[in-house]
Amino acid sequence: TVLTIYNTPGNYTASIIVSTNAGCADTALVGITVLDSIVFDILPVPSVCSDAPAFNLSATVGGGYWRGTGITDSLAGTFDPLAAGTGNFEVTYTIQDACAGSDTVEIQVLPYYDATISPVAAVCENTGSLFITAADTGGYWSGNGITDTTTGEFDPAGAGNGDHVIYYTIP
């Protein structure tokens, strides 16, 4: 006997007849409830920097719980980039209902770069070139007097007399 239930919510009564080769038969009734399926999605998450503040993730249906690297509150869906560290992390949202399941989202946490420039004392215009340094490497230098955008070489004579603004950008 095959009993087919279509995905239409509601209460149904099915009559099941069992017969044997000897011609004896019996009938039984069974109540069947078909529940609505719960369909949901996790809202997209853009890439974040590792020093960004913690934030709550969202799904189109509430009532579930979150798990994965960087989750600090499983009910609120709080994701902390600092706790996760840098990299790509899969986070799962699960609704524990008979007709639900789970969905996942990948969150990319980008490294934090510190572009703080080390202080430079006043220099004379006839002083030779000097190298300006920053907290993290990998950026490029710009501004009046910069002669090498990669190393941060600064030429006071080329810059001339006065105050100069130097920029350091880490892409």
PDB file of C-alpha atoms in Angstrom:
ATOM      1  CA  THR A   1       0.000   0.000   0.000  1.00  0.00           C
ATOM      2  CA  VAL A   2       1.353   3.393  -0.968  1.00  0.00           C
ATOM      3  CA  LEU A   3       0.159   6.495   0.814  1.00  0.00           C
ATOM      4  CA  THR A   4       0.961   9.749  -0.960  1.00  0.00           C
ATOM      5  CA  ILE A   5       0.742  13.030   0.928  1.00  0.00           C
ATOM      6  CA  TYR A   6       1.064  16.219  -1.078  1.00  0.00           C
ATOM      7  CA  ASN A   7       2.673  19.315   0.412  1.00  0.00           C
ATOM      8  CA  THR A   8      -0.617  21.023   1.207  1.00  0.00           C
ATOM      9  CA  PRO A   9      -1.008  22.000   4.863  1.00  0.00           C
ATOM     10  CA  GLY A  10      -4.032  20.682   6.712  1.00  0.00           C
ATOM     11  CA  ASN A  11      -5.507  17.712   8.557  1.00  0.00           C
ATOM     12  CA  TYR A  12      -6.267  14.571   6.620  1.00  0.00           C
ATOM     13  CA  THR A  13      -7.742  11.157   7.362  1.00  0.00           C
ATOM     14  CA  ALA A  14      -6.443   8.296   5.305  1.00  0.00           C
ATOM     15  CA  SER A  15      -8.164   4.959   4.946  1.00  0.00           C
ATOM     16  CA  ILE A  16      -5.723   2.098   4.633  1.00  0.00           C
ATOM     17  CA  ILE A  17      -7.058  -1.256   3.486  1.00  0.00           C
ATOM     18  CA  VAL A  18      -4.899  -4.289   3.997  1.00  0.00           C
ATOM     19  CA  SER A  19      -5.848  -7.497   2.227  1.00  0.00           C
ATOM     20  CA  THR A  20      -4.224 -10.916   1.952  1.00  0.00           C
ATOM     21  CA  ASN A  21      -4.232 -13.558  -0.768  1.00  0.00           C
ATOM     22  CA  ALA A  22      -6.845 -15.476   1.224  1.00  0.00           C
ATOM     23  CA  GLY A  23      -9.338 -12.648   0.679  1.00  0.00           C
ATOM     24  CA  CYS A  24      -9.390 -11.454   4.261  1.00  0.00           C
ATOM     25  CA  ALA A  25      -9.208  -7.713   4.639  1.00  0.00           C
ATOM     26  CA  ASP A  26      -9.089  -5.135   7.363  1.00  0.00           C
ATOM     27  CA  THR A  27      -9.471  -1.364   7.302  1.00  0.00           C
ATOM     28  CA  ALA A  28      -7.773   1.169   9.552  1.00  0.00           C
ATOM     29  CA  LEU A  29      -8.020   4.930   9.748  1.00  0.00           C
ATOM     30  CA  VAL A  30      -5.101   7.139  10.565  1.00  0.00           C
ATOM     31  CA  GLY A  31      -5.054  10.914  11.109  1.00  0.00           C
ATOM     32  CA  ILE A  32      -2.282  12.754   9.307  1.00  0.00           C
ATOM     33  CA  THR A  33      -1.378  16.405   9.812  1.00  0.00           C
ATOM     34  CA  VAL A  34       0.637  18.166   7.133  1.00  0.00           C
ATOM     35  CA  LEU A  35       2.406  21.251   8.478  1.00  0.00           C
ATOM     36  CA  ASP A  36       3.574  24.292   6.547  1.00  0.00           C
ATOM     37  CA  SER A  37       7.228  24.145   5.608  1.00  0.00           C
ATOM     38  CA  ILE A  38       9.322  26.910   7.098  1.00  0.00           C
ATOM     39  CA  VAL A  39      11.459  28.485   4.412  1.00  0.00           C
ATOM     40  CA  PHE A  40      14.014  31.071   5.495  1.00  0.00           C
ATOM     41  CA  ASP A  41      17.234  32.717   4.456  1.00  0.00           C
ATOM     42  CA  ILE A  42      20.098  34.411   6.228  1.00  0.00           C
ATOM     43  CA  LEU A  43      20.474  38.019   5.159  1.00  0.00           C
ATOM     44  CA  PRO A  44      23.783  38.640   3.325  1.00  0.00           C
ATOM     45  CA  VAL A  45      26.777  39.878   5.288  1.00  0.00           C
ATOM     46  CA  PRO A  46      29.405  42.097   3.626  1.00  0.00           C
ATOM     47  CA  SER A  47      33.092  41.574   4.348  1.00  0.00           C
ATOM     48  CA  VAL A  48      34.149  43.146   7.641  1.00  0.00           C
ATOM     49  CA  CYS A  49      37.464  44.232   9.119  1.00  0.00           C
ATOM     50  CA  SER A  50      38.819  42.293  12.061  1.00  0.00           C
ATOM     51  CA  ASP A  51      38.633  45.387  14.286  1.00  0.00           C
ATOM     52  CA  ALA A  52      34.943  46.066  13.502  1.00  0.00           C
ATOM     53  CA  PRO A  53      32.538  45.983  16.459  1.00  0.00           C
ATOM     54  CA  ALA A  54      30.403  42.907  17.051  1.00  0.00           C
ATOM     55  CA  PHE A  55      27.067  42.900  15.224  1.00  0.00           C
ATOM     56  CA  ASN A  56      23.919  40.780  15.051  1.00  0.00           C
ATOM     57  CA  LEU A  57      23.176  38.573  12.064  1.00  0.00           C
ATOM     58  CA  SER A  58      19.639  38.382  10.678  1.00  0.00           C
ATOM     59  CA  ALA A  59      17.430  35.747   9.120  1.00  0.00           C
ATOM     60  CA  THR A  60      14.054  36.103   7.406  1.00  0.00           C
ATOM     61  CA  VAL A  61      12.427  33.979  10.135  1.00  0.00           C
ATOM     62  CA  GLY A  62      13.202  34.286  13.841  1.00  0.00           C
ATOM     63  CA  GLY A  63      13.242  31.732  16.609  1.00  0.00           C
ATOM     64  CA  GLY A  64      16.396  29.872  15.686  1.00  0.00           C
ATOM     65  CA  TYR A  65      19.915  29.746  16.994  1.00  0.00           C
ATOM     66  CA  TRP A  66      23.329  30.555  15.507  1.00  0.00           C
ATOM     67  CA  ARG A  67      26.581  28.640  15.670  1.00  0.00           C
ATOM     68  CA  GLY A  68      30.041  28.964  14.176  1.00  0.00           C
ATOM     69  CA  THR A  69      33.366  30.677  14.716  1.00  0.00           C
ATOM     70  CA  GLY A  70      32.887  34.233  15.943  1.00  0.00           C
ATOM     71  CA  ILE A  71      29.366  33.723  17.325  1.00  0.00           C
ATOM     72  CA  THR A  72      29.312  35.119  20.864  1.00  0.00           C
ATOM     73  CA  ASP A  73      25.538  35.017  21.451  1.00  0.00           C
ATOM     74  CA  SER A  74      23.768  32.083  19.785  1.00  0.00           C
ATOM     75  CA  LEU A  75      20.239  33.433  20.300  1.00  0.00           C
ATOM     76  CA  ALA A  76      20.857  37.023  19.175  1.00  0.00           C
ATOM     77  CA  GLY A  77      23.215  35.932  16.389  1.00  0.00           C
ATOM     78  CA  THR A  78      26.023  38.178  17.596  1.00  0.00           C
ATOM     79  CA  PHE A  79      29.140  37.822  15.440  1.00  0.00           C
ATOM     80  CA  ASP A  80      32.390  39.287  16.773  1.00  0.00           C
ATOM     81  CA  PRO A  81      35.072  39.746  14.060  1.00  0.00           C
ATOM     82  CA  LEU A  82      37.789  40.164  16.699  1.00  0.00           C
ATOM     83  CA  ALA A  83      36.847  36.827  18.301  1.00  0.00           C
ATOM     84  CA  ALA A  84      36.737  35.123  14.890  1.00  0.00           C
ATOM     85  CA  GLY A  85      40.077  36.457  13.622  1.00  0.00           C
ATOM     86  CA  THR A  86      40.858  36.906   9.945  1.00  0.00           C
ATOM     87  CA  GLY A  87      39.638  34.504   7.276  1.00  0.00           C
ATOM     88  CA  ASN A  88      36.395  33.077   5.912  1.00  0.00           C
ATOM     89  CA  PHE A  89      33.953  31.624   8.405  1.00  0.00           C
ATOM     90  CA  GLU A  90      30.797  29.598   7.851  1.00  0.00           C
ATOM     91  CA  VAL A  91      28.004  30.442  10.277  1.00  0.00           C
ATOM     92  CA  THR A  92      24.854  28.317  10.528  1.00  0.00           C
ATOM     93  CA  TYR A  93      21.343  29.355  11.552  1.00  0.00           C
ATOM     94  CA  THR A  94      19.053  26.517  12.659  1.00  0.00           C
ATOM     95  CA  ILE A  95      15.357  26.518  13.431  1.00  0.00           C
ATOM     96  CA  GLN A  96      14.340  23.493  15.442  1.00  0.00           C
ATOM     97  CA  ASP A  97      10.906  22.856  14.030  1.00  0.00           C
ATOM     98  CA  ALA A  98       9.587  19.694  12.433  1.00  0.00           C
ATOM     99  CA  CYS A  99       9.424  21.399   9.028  1.00  0.00           C
ATOM    100  CA  ALA A 100      12.487  23.617   9.174  1.00  0.00           C
ATOM    101  CA  GLY A 101      16.186  23.138   9.003  1.00  0.00           C
ATOM    102  CA  SER A 102      19.265  25.265   8.717  1.00  0.00           C
ATOM    103  CA  ASP A 103      20.981  27.707   6.404  1.00  0.00           C
ATOM    104  CA  THR A 104      24.568  28.904   6.285  1.00  0.00           C
ATOM    105  CA  VAL A 105      26.346  32.107   5.379  1.00  0.00           C
ATOM    106  CA  GLU A 106      30.040  32.723   4.839  1.00  0.00           C
ATOM    107  CA  ILE A 107      31.514  35.775   6.544  1.00  0.00           C
ATOM    108  CA  GLN A 108      34.838  37.148   5.376  1.00  0.00           C
ATOM    109  CA  VAL A 109      36.869  38.922   8.054  1.00  0.00           C
ATOM    110  CA  LEU A 110      39.625  41.061   6.588  1.00  0.00           C
ATOM    111  CA  PRO A 111      42.810  41.861   8.490  1.00  0.00           C
ATOM    112  CA  TYR A 112      43.088  45.221  10.232  1.00  0.00           C
ATOM    113  CA  TYR A 113      46.021  47.348   9.155  1.00  0.00           C
ATOM    114  CA  ASP A 114      47.469  50.137  11.249  1.00  0.00           C
ATOM    115  CA  ALA A 115      48.633  53.020   9.047  1.00  0.00           C
ATOM    116  CA  THR A 116      49.915  55.086  11.970  1.00  0.00           C
ATOM    117  CA  ILE A 117      53.023  57.004  10.857  1.00  0.00           C
ATOM    118  CA  SER A 118      55.948  57.200  13.273  1.00  0.00           C
ATOM    119  CA  PRO A 119      56.626  60.795  14.363  1.00  0.00           C
ATOM    120  CA  VAL A 120      59.235  62.746  12.387  1.00  0.00           C
ATOM    121  CA  ALA A 121      61.220  65.502  14.078  1.00  0.00           C
ATOM    122  CA  ALA A 122      61.849  68.797  12.323  1.00  0.00           C
ATOM    123  CA  VAL A 123      64.625  68.475   9.753  1.00  0.00           C
ATOM    124  CA  CYS A 124      66.743  71.018   7.960  1.00  0.00           C
ATOM    125  CA  GLU A 125      66.191  71.537   4.265  1.00  0.00           C
ATOM    126  CA  ASN A 126      69.808  70.545   3.550  1.00  0.00           C
ATOM    127  CA  THR A 127      69.536  67.296   5.540  1.00  0.00           C
ATOM    128  CA  GLY A 128      69.854  64.186   3.409  1.00  0.00           C
ATOM    129  CA  SER A 129      66.906  61.949   2.592  1.00  0.00           C
ATOM    130  CA  LEU A 130      65.307  59.998   5.396  1.00  0.00           C
ATOM    131  CA  PHE A 131      62.849  57.123   5.561  1.00  0.00           C
ATOM    132  CA  ILE A 132      59.459  57.583   7.185  1.00  0.00           C
ATOM    133  CA  THR A 133      58.006  54.470   8.783  1.00  0.00           C
ATOM    134  CA  ALA A 134      54.536  53.268   9.667  1.00  0.00           C
ATOM    135  CA  ALA A 135      53.124  50.723  12.111  1.00  0.00           C
ATOM    136  CA  ASP A 136      52.280  48.187   9.367  1.00  0.00           C
ATOM    137  CA  THR A 137      54.063  47.620   6.082  1.00  0.00           C
ATOM    138  CA  GLY A 138      52.592  47.056   2.649  1.00  0.00           C
ATOM    139  CA  GLY A 139      51.237  50.519   1.942  1.00  0.00           C
ATOM    140  CA  TYR A 140      52.331  53.345  -0.273  1.00  0.00           C
ATOM    141  CA  TRP A 141      53.521  56.852   0.523  1.00  0.00           C
ATOM    142  CA  SER A 142      52.510  60.144  -1.054  1.00  0.00           C
ATOM    143  CA  GLY A 143      52.943  63.821  -0.399  1.00  0.00           C
ATOM    144  CA  ASN A 144      55.371  66.622  -1.123  1.00  0.00           C
ATOM    145  CA  GLY A 145      58.987  65.425  -0.769  1.00  0.00           C
ATOM    146  CA  ILE A 146      58.290  61.675  -1.088  1.00  0.00           C
ATOM    147  CA  THR A 147      60.798  60.289  -3.584  1.00  0.00           C
ATOM    148  CA  ASP A 148      59.948  56.590  -3.242  1.00  0.00           C
ATOM    149  CA  THR A 149      56.285  55.636  -2.728  1.00  0.00           C
ATOM    150  CA  THR A 150      57.205  52.112  -1.609  1.00  0.00           C
ATOM    151  CA  THR A 151      59.942  52.779   0.965  1.00  0.00           C
ATOM    152  CA  GLY A 152      58.704  56.117   2.293  1.00  0.00           C
ATOM    153  CA  GLU A 153      61.889  57.949   1.359  1.00  0.00           C
ATOM    154  CA  PHE A 154      61.490  61.680   2.015  1.00  0.00           C
ATOM    155  CA  ASP A 155      63.804  64.380   0.607  1.00  0.00           C
ATOM    156  CA  PRO A 156      63.648  67.614   2.648  1.00  0.00           C
ATOM    157  CA  ALA A 157      65.354  69.581  -0.154  1.00  0.00           C
ATOM    158  CA  GLY A 158      62.784  68.374  -2.664  1.00  0.00           C
ATOM    159  CA  ALA A 159      59.937  69.227  -0.302  1.00  0.00           C
ATOM    160  CA  GLY A 160      61.255  72.708   0.437  1.00  0.00           C
ATOM    161  CA  ASN A 161      60.891  74.881   3.491  1.00  0.00           C
ATOM    162  CA  GLY A 162      57.617  74.647   5.475  1.00  0.00           C
ATOM    163  CA  ASP A 163      55.167  72.144   6.872  1.00  0.00           C
ATOM    164  CA  HIS A 164      54.277  69.187   4.680  1.00  0.00           C
ATOM    165  CA  VAL A 165      51.525  66.587   4.922  1.00  0.00           C
ATOM    166  CA  ILE A 166      52.578  63.034   4.163  1.00  0.00           C
ATOM    167  CA  TYR A 167      50.057  60.262   3.500  1.00  0.00           C
ATOM    168  CA  TYR A 168      50.420  56.545   4.005  1.00  0.00           C
ATOM    169  CA  THR A 169      47.749  54.305   2.515  1.00  0.00           C
ATOM    170  CA  ILE A 170      47.428  50.556   3.004  1.00  0.00           C
ATOM    171  CA  PRO A 171      45.212  49.144   0.253  1.00  0.00           C
TER     172      PRO A 171
END
